[in-house]
Amino acid sequence: MNDLSRRSILKAGGALVGTFAMPAIVRADPKEIVVGGPAGAAKYFNGDLFPVLESKLGIKILYEGSNSLTNLQKMQADKAAPKMSVVIMDDPVMIPAAAEGLITPMSTKAIPNLDKLVAGAIHRDGLWANYQKPWAGIAFSTAKLAAAPTSWTEMYDPKYAQKIIVPSLSNTEGFWNLLVAAHLDSGKPYAEAQYDVDAGFRKLKSLKANLLNVYTNAPQAINLLEQGEAWMIGGQFSAYTLIRKAAGSPVDLATPSDGAFAMPSGIAKVTGGPGGDLADAFIDAMLGVDAQSILAAKAFVAPTNPAAPKPAGFPDSATLFAPDWAFVAKERAGWVERWTKEMS
């Protein structure tokens, strides 16, 4: 990819000094930018990360927390006059955003930290980049379960009637339950089961008796787990569950022996969004060591900048299954409709 050729631009133009070094106009002329991202990240973004970035960059960050599909819909509605400068969404939602021209390519000239990320973190010639790597498993109540779930099959045990929560397929993490169900019903490995959607829905129907709730808002689901109303959340991930655990809540995240999954977390510049230079500065900061160190410590995610430390106990990324997100993005709308009809 021409605009992301490794190190060539840095050698020609010289690296910026310091993790958050930015053009003088950013430091001298404080401005506001609107960033859209996941609702569950609002607490540590606003409380731990953004104050640091605002101080370093001389800007005010206005955060709109939602889920990825809602952010996509906002971008579609505002395409003629975008309100967001930067969007943080899951990879399968970045794919249609890219196809519709809602996000614009980034370059190492404007965002030098792109050149420092681990292999595979930059997508579609720089249309978006992964700024962190959460992982997904089974969240559970340590007050209700004496031991961590060791298999996805435990969620289907009749003794957990009305005790299980799963994400809606409107949420990216909702796919994990469909994938697991397809694997359990068909016996196929995940790489093959991900395409056997009929098997997935067939198996999921047998989970209905155990469901307490289906969520679109992850923080609300975690609240039910903390209160002991729910005992397990299938497909939940580290950036929500382990934050609550660290704060003293009776919850934990299990890595089942039959599979855990890599959550895609992308950041992109909105096409035609206000404050183009400020957006570049913000994205570069998010990919820098200081910001990624804060995220690793506060959100329990693996950084994509290898100079930042990885959280202790984070599973080996080589063991985490990553699906065919292009297939997911293509089929997801139909799955959501089918979910509404068959799982309500």
mmCIF file of C-alpha atoms in Angstrom, residues 5-238:
data_model
loop_
_atom_site.group_PDB
_atom_site.id
_atom_site.type_symbol
_atom_site.label_atom_id
_atom_site.label_comp_id
_atom_site.label_asym_id
_atom_site.label_seq_id
_atom_site.Cartn_x
_atom_site.Cartn_y
_atom_site.Cartn_z
ATOM 1 C CA SER A 5 4.811 1.965 3.090
ATOM 2 C CA ARG A 6 6.669 1.169 6.228
ATOM 3 C CA ARG A 7 9.163 3.744 7.459
ATOM 4 C CA SER A 8 9.682 5.357 4.052
ATOM 5 C CA ILE A 9 7.704 8.448 4.885
ATOM 6 C CA LEU A 10 9.241 8.737 8.328
ATOM 7 C CA LYS A 11 12.732 8.520 6.885
ATOM 8 C CA ALA A 12 11.947 11.153 4.284
ATOM 9 C CA GLY A 13 10.137 13.571 6.525
ATOM 10 C CA GLY A 14 11.576 12.821 9.934
ATOM 11 C CA ALA A 15 9.719 11.328 12.868
ATOM 12 C CA LEU A 16 7.697 13.572 15.138
ATOM 13 C CA VAL A 17 9.237 13.993 18.548
ATOM 14 C CA GLY A 18 7.386 12.368 21.453
ATOM 15 C CA THR A 19 4.363 10.156 21.502
ATOM 16 C CA PHE A 20 1.898 13.043 21.315
ATOM 17 C CA ALA A 21 3.937 15.581 19.331
ATOM 18 C CA MET A 22 1.550 17.302 16.918
ATOM 19 C CA PRO A 23 1.512 20.262 14.545
ATOM 20 C CA ALA A 24 1.718 23.623 16.275
ATOM 21 C CA ILE A 25 -1.785 24.584 15.212
ATOM 22 C CA VAL A 26 -3.193 21.717 17.277
ATOM 23 C CA ARG A 27 -1.357 22.834 20.395
ATOM 24 C CA ALA A 28 -1.931 26.551 19.949
ATOM 25 C CA ASP A 29 -5.574 26.577 18.942
ATOM 26 C CA PRO A 30 -7.738 24.386 21.213
ATOM 27 C CA LYS A 31 -10.771 23.000 19.402
ATOM 28 C CA GLU A 32 -13.440 20.379 19.820
ATOM 29 C CA ILE A 33 -13.822 17.112 17.977
ATOM 30 C CA VAL A 34 -16.652 14.613 18.190
ATOM 31 C CA VAL A 35 -15.668 10.961 18.524
ATOM 32 C CA GLY A 36 -18.222 8.172 18.161
ATOM 33 C CA GLY A 37 -17.524 4.859 19.852
ATOM 34 C CA PRO A 38 -18.836 2.046 22.071
ATOM 35 C CA ALA A 39 -21.001 2.981 25.039
ATOM 36 C CA GLY A 40 -19.177 0.546 27.304
ATOM 37 C CA ALA A 41 -15.890 2.386 26.787
ATOM 38 C CA ALA A 42 -17.241 5.757 27.916
ATOM 39 C CA LYS A 43 -16.179 5.382 31.533
ATOM 40 C CA TYR A 44 -12.498 4.699 30.967
ATOM 41 C CA PHE A 45 -12.302 6.859 27.843
ATOM 42 C CA ASN A 46 -13.732 9.917 29.607
ATOM 43 C CA GLY A 47 -12.241 9.191 33.009
ATOM 44 C CA ASP A 48 -8.743 7.893 32.259
ATOM 45 C CA LEU A 49 -7.768 8.398 28.629
ATOM 46 C CA PHE A 50 -9.322 11.498 27.118
ATOM 47 C CA PRO A 51 -8.137 13.939 29.821
ATOM 48 C CA VAL A 52 -4.566 12.902 28.981
ATOM 49 C CA LEU A 53 -5.122 13.365 25.250
ATOM 50 C CA GLU A 54 -6.891 16.692 25.731
ATOM 51 C CA SER A 55 -3.988 18.018 27.777
ATOM 52 C CA LYS A 56 -1.374 16.818 25.311
ATOM 53 C CA LEU A 57 -3.195 17.886 22.146
ATOM 54 C CA GLY A 58 -4.915 21.039 23.351
ATOM 55 C CA ILE A 59 -8.350 19.893 22.224
ATOM 56 C CA LYS A 60 -11.719 19.056 23.720
ATOM 57 C CA ILE A 61 -13.025 15.572 22.968
ATOM 58 C CA LEU A 62 -16.795 15.121 22.867
ATOM 59 C CA TYR A 63 -17.632 11.430 23.071
ATOM 60 C CA GLU A 64 -20.814 9.853 21.718
ATOM 61 C CA GLY A 65 -21.167 6.336 23.089
ATOM 62 C CA SER A 66 -23.349 3.827 21.269
ATOM 63 C CA ASN A 67 -22.881 0.507 19.448
ATOM 64 C CA SER A 68 -21.188 0.072 16.102
ATOM 65 C CA LEU A 69 -24.342 -0.328 14.026
ATOM 66 C CA THR A 70 -25.848 2.810 15.558
ATOM 67 C CA ASN A 71 -22.672 4.748 14.789
ATOM 68 C CA LEU A 72 -22.842 3.487 11.211
ATOM 69 C CA GLN A 73 -26.435 4.680 10.929
ATOM 70 C CA LYS A 74 -25.429 8.108 12.254
ATOM 71 C CA MET A 75 -22.691 8.357 9.657
ATOM 72 C CA GLN A 76 -25.109 7.356 6.899
ATOM 73 C CA ALA A 77 -27.660 9.954 8.032
ATOM 74 C CA ASP A 78 -25.030 12.703 8.326
ATOM 75 C CA LYS A 79 -23.044 11.833 5.196
ATOM 76 C CA ALA A 80 -23.661 15.235 3.593
ATOM 77 C CA ALA A 81 -22.567 17.099 6.720
ATOM 78 C CA PRO A 82 -20.757 14.775 9.161
ATOM 79 C CA LYS A 83 -20.781 15.661 12.856
ATOM 80 C CA MET A 84 -18.194 13.092 13.955
ATOM 81 C CA SER A 85 -14.509 13.543 13.175
ATOM 82 C CA VAL A 86 -13.414 10.058 14.277
ATOM 83 C CA VAL A 87 -15.325 6.822 14.662
ATOM 84 C CA ILE A 88 -14.394 3.789 16.755
ATOM 85 C CA MET A 89 -16.234 0.696 15.543
ATOM 86 C CA ASP A 90 -15.820 -3.043 15.192
ATOM 87 C CA ASP A 91 -14.177 -4.327 12.017
ATOM 88 C CA PRO A 92 -17.314 -5.948 10.506
ATOM 89 C CA VAL A 93 -19.067 -2.574 10.674
ATOM 90 C CA MET A 94 -16.037 -0.766 9.255
ATOM 91 C CA ILE A 95 -16.451 -2.884 6.108
ATOM 92 C CA PRO A 96 -19.812 -1.363 5.022
ATOM 93 C CA ALA A 97 -18.612 2.065 6.200
ATOM 94 C CA ALA A 98 -15.674 1.712 3.836
ATOM 95 C CA ALA A 99 -17.876 0.466 0.991
ATOM 96 C CA GLU A 100 -20.119 3.518 1.332
ATOM 97 C CA GLY A 101 -17.213 5.968 1.466
ATOM 98 C CA LEU A 102 -18.005 7.015 5.037
ATOM 99 C CA ILE A 103 -14.393 6.681 6.199
ATOM 100 C CA THR A 104 -11.316 8.030 4.469
ATOM 101 C CA PRO A 105 -7.794 6.611 4.078
ATOM 102 C CA MET A 106 -5.188 7.492 6.692
ATOM 103 C CA SER A 107 -1.483 7.923 5.965
ATOM 104 C CA THR A 108 1.714 7.664 7.988
ATOM 105 C CA LYS A 109 2.574 11.211 6.960
ATOM 106 C CA ALA A 110 -0.338 12.549 8.990
ATOM 107 C CA ILE A 111 -0.485 9.644 11.490
ATOM 108 C CA PRO A 112 3.090 8.364 12.055
ATOM 109 C CA ASN A 113 2.084 5.749 14.646
ATOM 110 C CA LEU A 114 0.366 3.752 11.906
ATOM 111 C CA ASP A 115 3.854 2.676 10.907
ATOM 112 C CA LYS A 116 4.508 1.171 14.337
ATOM 113 C CA LEU A 117 1.568 -1.218 14.734
ATOM 114 C CA VAL A 118 1.683 -5.005 14.797
ATOM 115 C CA ALA A 119 1.163 -6.866 11.539
ATOM 116 C CA GLY A 120 -2.453 -7.096 10.468
ATOM 117 C CA ALA A 121 -3.620 -4.030 12.421
ATOM 118 C CA ILE A 122 -4.104 -1.839 9.328
ATOM 119 C CA HIS A 123 -6.970 -2.611 6.963
ATOM 120 C CA ARG A 124 -8.029 -1.730 3.425
ATOM 121 C CA ASP A 125 -4.939 0.357 2.630
ATOM 122 C CA GLY A 126 -5.355 2.493 5.720
ATOM 123 C CA LEU A 127 -9.114 3.008 5.859
ATOM 124 C CA TRP A 128 -9.035 1.876 9.464
ATOM 125 C CA ALA A 129 -6.638 0.470 12.030
ATOM 126 C CA ASN A 130 -7.043 -1.661 15.152
ATOM 127 C CA TYR A 131 -6.095 0.360 18.214
ATOM 128 C CA GLN A 132 -6.604 -2.479 20.719
ATOM 129 C CA LYS A 133 -7.370 -6.204 20.944
ATOM 130 C CA PRO A 134 -9.991 -7.298 23.471
ATOM 131 C CA TRP A 135 -10.931 -10.976 23.697
ATOM 132 C CA ALA A 136 -14.290 -12.667 24.201
ATOM 133 C CA GLY A 137 -15.342 -15.625 26.342
ATOM 134 C CA ILE A 138 -18.022 -16.310 28.964
ATOM 135 C CA ALA A 139 -18.539 -13.700 31.669
ATOM 136 C CA PHE A 140 -19.827 -15.219 34.894
ATOM 137 C CA SER A 141 -20.895 -14.372 38.418
ATOM 138 C CA THR A 142 -18.323 -15.518 40.952
ATOM 139 C CA ALA A 143 -21.030 -15.225 43.603
ATOM 140 C CA LYS A 144 -23.231 -17.769 41.837
ATOM 141 C CA LEU A 145 -20.724 -20.147 40.234
ATOM 142 C CA ALA A 146 -18.107 -21.934 42.301
ATOM 143 C CA ALA A 147 -15.849 -22.380 39.280
ATOM 144 C CA ALA A 148 -15.391 -20.777 35.887
ATOM 145 C CA PRO A 149 -17.304 -22.338 32.975
ATOM 146 C CA THR A 150 -14.943 -24.585 31.040
ATOM 147 C CA SER A 151 -17.092 -25.114 27.944
ATOM 148 C CA TRP A 152 -19.719 -23.259 25.934
ATOM 149 C CA THR A 153 -21.988 -26.266 26.440
ATOM 150 C CA GLU A 154 -22.527 -25.209 30.066
ATOM 151 C CA MET A 155 -24.759 -22.345 28.971
ATOM 152 C CA TYR A 156 -27.191 -24.925 27.575
ATOM 153 C CA ASP A 157 -27.528 -26.884 30.824
ATOM 154 C CA PRO A 158 -31.201 -26.812 31.967
ATOM 155 C CA LYS A 159 -30.133 -25.942 35.515
ATOM 156 C CA TYR A 160 -29.406 -22.418 34.224
ATOM 157 C CA ALA A 161 -33.002 -21.684 33.190
ATOM 158 C CA GLN A 162 -33.550 -17.919 33.132
ATOM 159 C CA LYS A 163 -29.946 -17.328 34.228
ATOM 160 C CA ILE A 164 -28.173 -16.692 30.915
ATOM 161 C CA ILE A 165 -27.742 -13.429 28.997
ATOM 162 C CA VAL A 166 -26.501 -13.168 25.418
ATOM 163 C CA PRO A 167 -25.856 -10.144 23.182
ATOM 164 C CA SER A 168 -28.188 -9.316 20.341
ATOM 165 C CA LEU A 169 -26.843 -9.911 16.862
ATOM 166 C CA SER A 170 -27.063 -6.124 16.528
ATOM 167 C CA ASN A 171 -23.917 -6.140 18.669
ATOM 168 C CA THR A 172 -20.744 -7.490 17.110
ATOM 169 C CA GLU A 173 -20.139 -9.795 20.072
ATOM 170 C CA GLY A 174 -23.528 -11.366 19.381
ATOM 171 C CA PHE A 175 -21.908 -13.331 16.567
ATOM 172 C CA TRP A 176 -19.918 -15.484 18.987
ATOM 173 C CA ASN A 177 -23.016 -17.274 20.254
ATOM 174 C CA LEU A 178 -24.202 -17.942 16.703
ATOM 175 C CA LEU A 179 -20.756 -19.292 15.820
ATOM 176 C CA VAL A 180 -20.547 -21.483 18.912
ATOM 177 C CA ALA A 181 -24.058 -22.794 18.331
ATOM 178 C CA ALA A 182 -23.183 -23.711 14.735
ATOM 179 C CA HIS A 183 -20.072 -25.516 15.989
ATOM 180 C CA LEU A 184 -21.983 -27.426 18.690
ATOM 181 C CA ASP A 185 -24.809 -28.432 16.345
ATOM 182 C CA SER A 186 -22.714 -29.391 13.334
ATOM 183 C CA GLY A 187 -19.547 -30.652 14.972
ATOM 184 C CA LYS A 188 -17.553 -28.627 12.477
ATOM 185 C CA PRO A 189 -14.498 -26.593 13.534
ATOM 186 C CA TYR A 190 -15.099 -22.862 13.879
ATOM 187 C CA ALA A 191 -13.465 -22.091 10.540
ATOM 188 C CA GLU A 192 -16.167 -24.169 8.809
ATOM 189 C CA ALA A 193 -19.034 -23.725 11.271
ATOM 190 C CA GLN A 194 -19.057 -19.939 10.780
ATOM 191 C CA TYR A 195 -20.714 -20.501 7.386
ATOM 192 C CA ASP A 196 -23.318 -23.000 8.666
ATOM 193 C CA VAL A 197 -25.782 -20.402 9.917
ATOM 194 C CA ASP A 198 -28.793 -22.740 9.808
ATOM 195 C CA ALA A 199 -27.057 -25.038 12.295
ATOM 196 C CA GLY A 200 -26.368 -22.043 14.509
ATOM 197 C CA PHE A 201 -29.976 -20.902 14.664
ATOM 198 C CA ARG A 202 -31.169 -24.465 15.135
ATOM 199 C CA LYS A 203 -28.971 -24.860 18.218
ATOM 200 C CA LEU A 204 -29.728 -21.391 19.590
ATOM 201 C CA LYS A 205 -33.422 -22.231 19.818
ATOM 202 C CA SER A 206 -32.548 -24.773 22.489
ATOM 203 C CA LEU A 207 -30.987 -21.970 24.535
ATOM 204 C CA LYS A 208 -34.198 -19.928 24.734
ATOM 205 C CA ALA A 209 -35.404 -21.536 27.978
ATOM 206 C CA ASN A 210 -32.187 -20.478 29.697
ATOM 207 C CA LEU A 211 -32.298 -16.853 28.563
ATOM 208 C CA LEU A 212 -32.959 -14.136 31.106
ATOM 209 C CA ASN A 213 -32.322 -11.362 28.634
ATOM 210 C CA VAL A 214 -30.869 -10.440 25.255
ATOM 211 C CA TYR A 215 -28.943 -7.196 25.433
ATOM 212 C CA THR A 216 -27.887 -4.398 23.137
ATOM 213 C CA ASN A 217 -26.365 -2.370 25.998
ATOM 214 C CA ALA A 218 -23.382 -4.213 27.501
ATOM 215 C CA PRO A 219 -23.078 -2.156 30.726
ATOM 216 C CA GLN A 220 -26.698 -2.966 31.616
ATOM 217 C CA ALA A 221 -26.032 -6.657 31.071
ATOM 218 C CA ILE A 222 -22.984 -6.550 33.337
ATOM 219 C CA ASN A 223 -25.132 -4.876 36.008
ATOM 220 C CA LEU A 224 -27.467 -7.893 36.001
ATOM 221 C CA LEU A 225 -24.453 -10.173 36.371
ATOM 222 C CA GLU A 226 -23.119 -8.127 39.286
ATOM 223 C CA GLN A 227 -26.509 -8.231 41.005
ATOM 224 C CA GLY A 228 -26.692 -12.011 40.663
ATOM 225 C CA GLU A 229 -29.799 -11.999 38.495
ATOM 226 C CA ALA A 230 -27.757 -13.386 35.605
ATOM 227 C CA TRP A 231 -25.147 -16.092 36.149
ATOM 228 C CA MET A 232 -23.437 -16.063 32.751
ATOM 229 C CA ILE A 233 -23.124 -13.818 29.708
ATOM 230 C CA GLY A 234 -22.108 -15.684 26.579
ATOM 231 C CA GLY A 235 -19.850 -13.793 24.214
ATOM 232 C CA GLN A 236 -18.881 -11.020 26.608
ATOM 233 C CA PHE A 237 -15.392 -9.578 26.387
ATOM 234 C CA SER A 238 -12.458 -8.366 28.404
#
